[in-house]
Coordinates of C-alpha atoms and ligand atoms in Angstrom, one line a residue:
M799 CA 63.8 42.1 16.0
R800 CA 65.8 42.1 18.8
I801 CA 63.5 42.8 22.2
D802 CA 65.2 45.7 23.6
K803 CA 64.5 47.6 21.0
L804 CA 61.1 47.0 20.7
L805 CA 60.3 47.8 24.6
A806 CA 62.3 50.9 24.1
N807 CA 60.2 51.7 20.4
R808 CA 57.3 51.3 22.9
G809 CA 58.1 53.8 25.4
Y810 CA 59.1 51.6 28.3
G811 CA 62.5 53.3 29.0
S812 CA 66.1 53.8 27.7
R813 CA 68.2 50.4 27.0
K814 CA 69.6 50.6 30.5
E815 CA 66.3 50.9 31.7
V816 CA 64.4 47.7 29.5
K817 CA 67.7 46.0 30.6
K818 CA 66.5 46.2 33.9
L819 CA 62.7 45.3 33.4
L820 CA 63.9 41.9 31.4
K821 CA 66.1 41.2 34.4
S822 CA 63.4 41.1 36.5
G823 CA 61.3 38.6 34.5
V824 CA 58.3 40.4 33.4
V825 CA 58.9 40.2 29.7
K826 CA 57.9 36.8 28.2
V827 CA 58.2 36.0 24.3
N828 CA 55.6 33.0 23.7
G829 CA 54.7 32.4 27.4
E830 CA 58.3 31.7 28.0
T831 CA 60.2 34.6 30.3
I832 CA 63.3 36.1 28.2
K833 CA 66.0 38.2 30.4
D834 CA 68.5 38.5 27.7
A835 CA 68.3 41.7 26.1
S836 CA 69.6 40.9 23.0
A837 CA 67.3 37.8 22.5
H838 CA 65.5 38.5 18.8
F839 CA 61.5 37.5 18.5
K840 CA 60.0 37.7 15.1
P841 CA 57.5 40.5 14.9
D842 CA 54.7 38.3 12.7
E843 CA 54.4 35.0 14.5
D844 CA 55.5 35.8 18.4
T845 CA 54.1 37.3 21.1
V846 CA 55.0 39.5 23.2
T847 CA 54.0 40.3 26.8
I848 CA 54.9 42.3 29.3
H849 CA 53.1 41.7 33.1
G850 CA 50.9 39.9 31.1
E851 CA 49.7 42.4 28.5
T852 CA 50.5 41.9 24.5
I853 CA 53.1 44.5 23.2
E854 CA 51.9 45.4 19.7
Y855 CA 54.6 45.4 17.2
K856 CA 54.0 47.7 14.4
E857 CA 56.3 49.3 12.2
F858 CA 54.9 52.3 11.1
I859 CA 52.0 54.7 12.0
Y860 CA 49.7 56.2 10.2
L861 CA 47.8 59.3 11.5
M862 CA 44.9 62.5 10.1
L863 CA 45.3 65.4 11.6
N864 CA 43.2 68.5 11.7
K865 CA 45.5 70.8 11.5
P866 CA 44.5 73.8 13.8
P867 CA 45.6 77.8 12.5
G868 CA 48.7 78.4 14.7
V869 CA 50.7 75.6 14.2
I870 CA 53.9 74.8 12.1
S871 CA 53.8 71.1 9.8
A872 CA 57.0 70.6 10.7
T873 CA 58.6 67.9 13.9
E874 CA 60.9 70.6 15.8
D875 CA 61.0 74.3 16.0
N876 CA 62.5 76.1 18.9
M877 CA 59.7 79.1 19.3
H878 CA 56.3 77.7 18.0
E879 CA 54.3 74.6 18.4
T880 CA 54.7 72.0 16.2
V881 CA 51.5 69.5 14.9
I882 CA 54.1 67.1 15.7
D883 CA 53.3 68.6 19.7
L884 CA 49.5 67.5 19.0
L885 CA 50.3 63.7 19.6
E886 CA 50.0 61.5 22.5
V887 CA 53.7 60.2 23.4
D888 CA 52.9 56.7 22.4
D889 CA 52.2 58.3 19.0
A890 CA 55.1 60.6 18.9
L891 CA 57.7 57.4 20.0
F892 CA 57.2 56.1 16.3
N893 CA 58.9 59.4 15.2
P894 CA 56.1 60.2 12.5
F895 CA 56.5 63.4 10.1
P896 CA 54.0 65.6 8.2
V897 CA 53.6 64.7 4.7
G898 CA 54.3 67.9 3.2
R899 CA 53.1 71.3 4.7
L900 CA 50.5 73.4 5.4
D901 CA 50.7 77.2 5.7
K902 CA 50.9 77.8 9.6
D903 CA 47.1 79.7 9.2
T904 CA 45.9 76.6 7.4
E905 CA 43.9 74.1 8.9
G906 CA 42.2 70.7 7.9
L907 CA 43.9 67.7 6.4
L908 CA 47.2 66.8 7.2
L909 CA 48.8 63.0 7.2
I910 CA 51.3 62.4 9.8
T911 CA 53.5 59.4 9.3
N912 CA 56.9 57.7 9.3
D913 CA 56.5 55.4 6.6
G914 CA 59.4 57.6 3.9
G915 CA 58.6 55.3 1.4
L916 CA 54.4 56.7 1.2
S917 CA 55.5 59.9 2.3
H918 CA 57.8 59.8 -1.0
Q919 CA 55.1 58.5 -3.3
L920 CA 52.5 61.4 -2.5
L921 CA 54.7 63.9 -2.7
S922 CA 56.5 63.0 -5.9
P923 CA 55.8 66.0 -8.3
K924 CA 55.5 62.9 -11.1
K925 CA 52.7 61.3 -9.1
H926 CA 50.4 64.7 -9.4
V927 CA 48.7 63.6 -6.2
P928 CA 45.4 66.0 -6.2
K929 CA 44.9 68.2 -3.2
T930 CA 41.7 69.6 -3.0
Y931 CA 41.3 73.3 -0.6
F932 CA 38.1 75.1 0.6
A933 CA 39.1 78.3 0.8
V934 CA 37.6 81.8 1.4
I935 CA 38.2 84.9 -1.1
E936 CA 38.6 88.3 -0.7
G937 CA 36.5 89.5 -3.4
E938 CA 34.5 88.1 -6.0
V939 CA 35.6 85.0 -7.9
T940 CA 34.3 84.5 -11.3
E941 CA 34.5 82.2 -14.4
E942 CA 37.2 84.1 -15.4
D943 CA 39.5 82.8 -12.9
I944 CA 37.8 79.1 -13.4
T945 CA 39.0 79.3 -17.0
A946 CA 42.4 80.9 -15.8
F947 CA 42.9 78.2 -13.3
K948 CA 41.9 75.7 -16.1
E949 CA 44.6 77.0 -17.9
G950 CA 47.1 77.1 -15.4
V951 CA 48.1 80.8 -14.2
V952 CA 51.9 82.4 -14.2
L953 CA 53.0 82.7 -10.3
D954 CA 55.1 85.5 -9.1
D955 CA 58.3 83.7 -9.7
G956 CA 57.4 82.9 -13.1
Y957 CA 56.0 79.5 -13.0
K958 CA 52.9 78.2 -15.0
T959 CA 50.7 75.9 -12.5
M960 CA 49.7 72.9 -13.9
P961 CA 45.3 73.2 -14.4
A962 CA 43.3 73.1 -11.8
E963 CA 40.2 72.9 -10.6
L964 CA 37.9 75.7 -9.5
V965 CA 34.4 75.4 -8.2
I966 CA 32.6 78.4 -6.9
L967 CA 30.3 77.8 -3.7
K968 CA 29.3 80.9 -3.2
Q969 CA 30.4 84.6 -4.7
G970 CA 30.0 87.7 -3.4
L971 CA 32.2 90.8 -1.4
T972 CA 34.0 87.4 -0.1
S973 CA 33.6 84.1 -2.3
D974 CA 33.7 80.4 -1.2
I975 CA 35.2 78.2 -3.3
E976 CA 36.8 75.0 -3.6
V977 CA 40.1 74.1 -5.7
T978 CA 41.8 70.8 -6.8
I979 CA 45.6 71.4 -7.5
M980 CA 47.7 68.7 -9.1
E981 CA 51.2 70.1 -7.7
G982 CA 52.1 71.0 -4.2
K983 CA 54.6 74.1 -4.9
F984 CA 54.8 76.6 -1.6
H985 CA 52.0 78.4 -0.8
Q986 CA 50.7 77.6 -4.3
V987 CA 46.9 78.2 -3.8
K988 CA 47.5 81.6 -2.3
R989 CA 49.8 82.4 -5.0
M990 CA 47.1 81.3 -7.8
F991 CA 44.9 83.5 -6.3
E992 CA 47.3 86.6 -5.9
A993 CA 48.1 85.7 -9.7
V994 CA 44.3 86.6 -10.5
G995 CA 44.2 89.7 -8.0
K996 CA 42.4 88.0 -5.2
R997 CA 43.7 87.3 -1.9
V998 CA 42.7 83.7 0.3
I999 CA 41.6 84.6 3.9
Y1000 CA 41.1 81.4 5.0
L1001 CA 42.5 78.0 3.6
K1002 CA 41.7 74.6 4.9
R1003 CA 42.6 71.2 3.4
L1004 CA 39.7 68.9 2.6
S1005 CA 41.3 65.8 0.7
M1006 CA 44.7 64.7 -0.8
G1007 CA 44.2 61.8 -3.2
E1008 CA 41.9 59.3 -1.8
L1009 CA 42.1 60.1 1.5
H1010 CA 39.4 62.8 2.9
L1011 CA 39.3 64.6 6.1
D1012 CA 37.6 63.1 8.7
E1013 CA 35.1 66.6 9.7
T1014 CA 34.3 64.8 12.8
L1015 CA 37.7 65.3 14.2
E1016 CA 37.8 68.9 15.7
L1017 CA 40.7 71.2 15.2
G1018 CA 43.8 69.3 16.4
E1019 CA 42.2 66.0 17.1
Y1020 CA 43.3 62.9 15.4
R1021 CA 43.1 59.4 14.6
E1022 CA 44.9 56.7 12.9
L1023 CA 43.6 55.6 9.2
T1024 CA 41.6 52.7 8.3
D1025 CA 42.5 49.7 6.9
E1026 CA 40.6 50.9 4.0
E1027 CA 42.0 54.7 3.8
L1028 CA 45.4 53.4 3.7
S1029 CA 44.9 50.8 1.2
L1030 CA 43.7 53.5 -0.7
L1031 CA 46.6 56.1 -0.5
K1032 CA 48.4 53.3 -1.3
K1033 CA 47.5 53.0 -4.8
H1034 CA 49.1 56.3 -6.0
Ligands
URA2253 N1 48.7 76.2 -0.3 C1 49.1 77.4 0.2 O1 48.7 78.4 -0.1 N2 49.0 77.1 1.2 C2 48.7 75.7 2.0 O2 49.2 75.5 3.0 C3 48.6 74.6 1.3 C4 48.2 75.0 0.0

């Protein structure tokens, strides 16, 4: 990999600025000063330092965000704040994107990465990666709803969903539930409840595959995945 590309990727300025930086002699590869912007280094073997500080090279970044409401799951938007706007500059430099979408008003687990391969695996309709949500529903969720979800419900566009697992946590004028779906159709959870004549008034994603929301993250906070979380996700 070219040394100027590494420095530009890690936020040390434009290619032109990076060239200047190299000329000033502060960049070393394995202790040897490198001034040539087109010089290459081996990401797995060589140590690159700038002003004596090691620059970590990594290709991919994997972030778990506790998505707050009011923010959209996109990389750019002219009108609204996006989940990428919540990231620190050092993380945004990796050009990550959200893996799938949560509605603007939905909260909870959102994976943000620049690993297109992993994203593709997790979103592939063939893989049936389970996603679990907590929701508050207007009205009383019943045993009949559990049965209907188990069999799959017909959405407003005529699509019959795959079986979904519905667990009632609290029954009453409003009901607390957990639902696990194996697909990711547009507004799926809300539309499944509409199909049984009910309305979702609060929705939060708890898990995606083996990845569970870290409940110590406040809304809007995020952290990198641990190696263990990443290897569990990659099993899909
Ligand atoms: N289902 C929905 O209806 N909305 C979401 O944000 C996620 C799943």
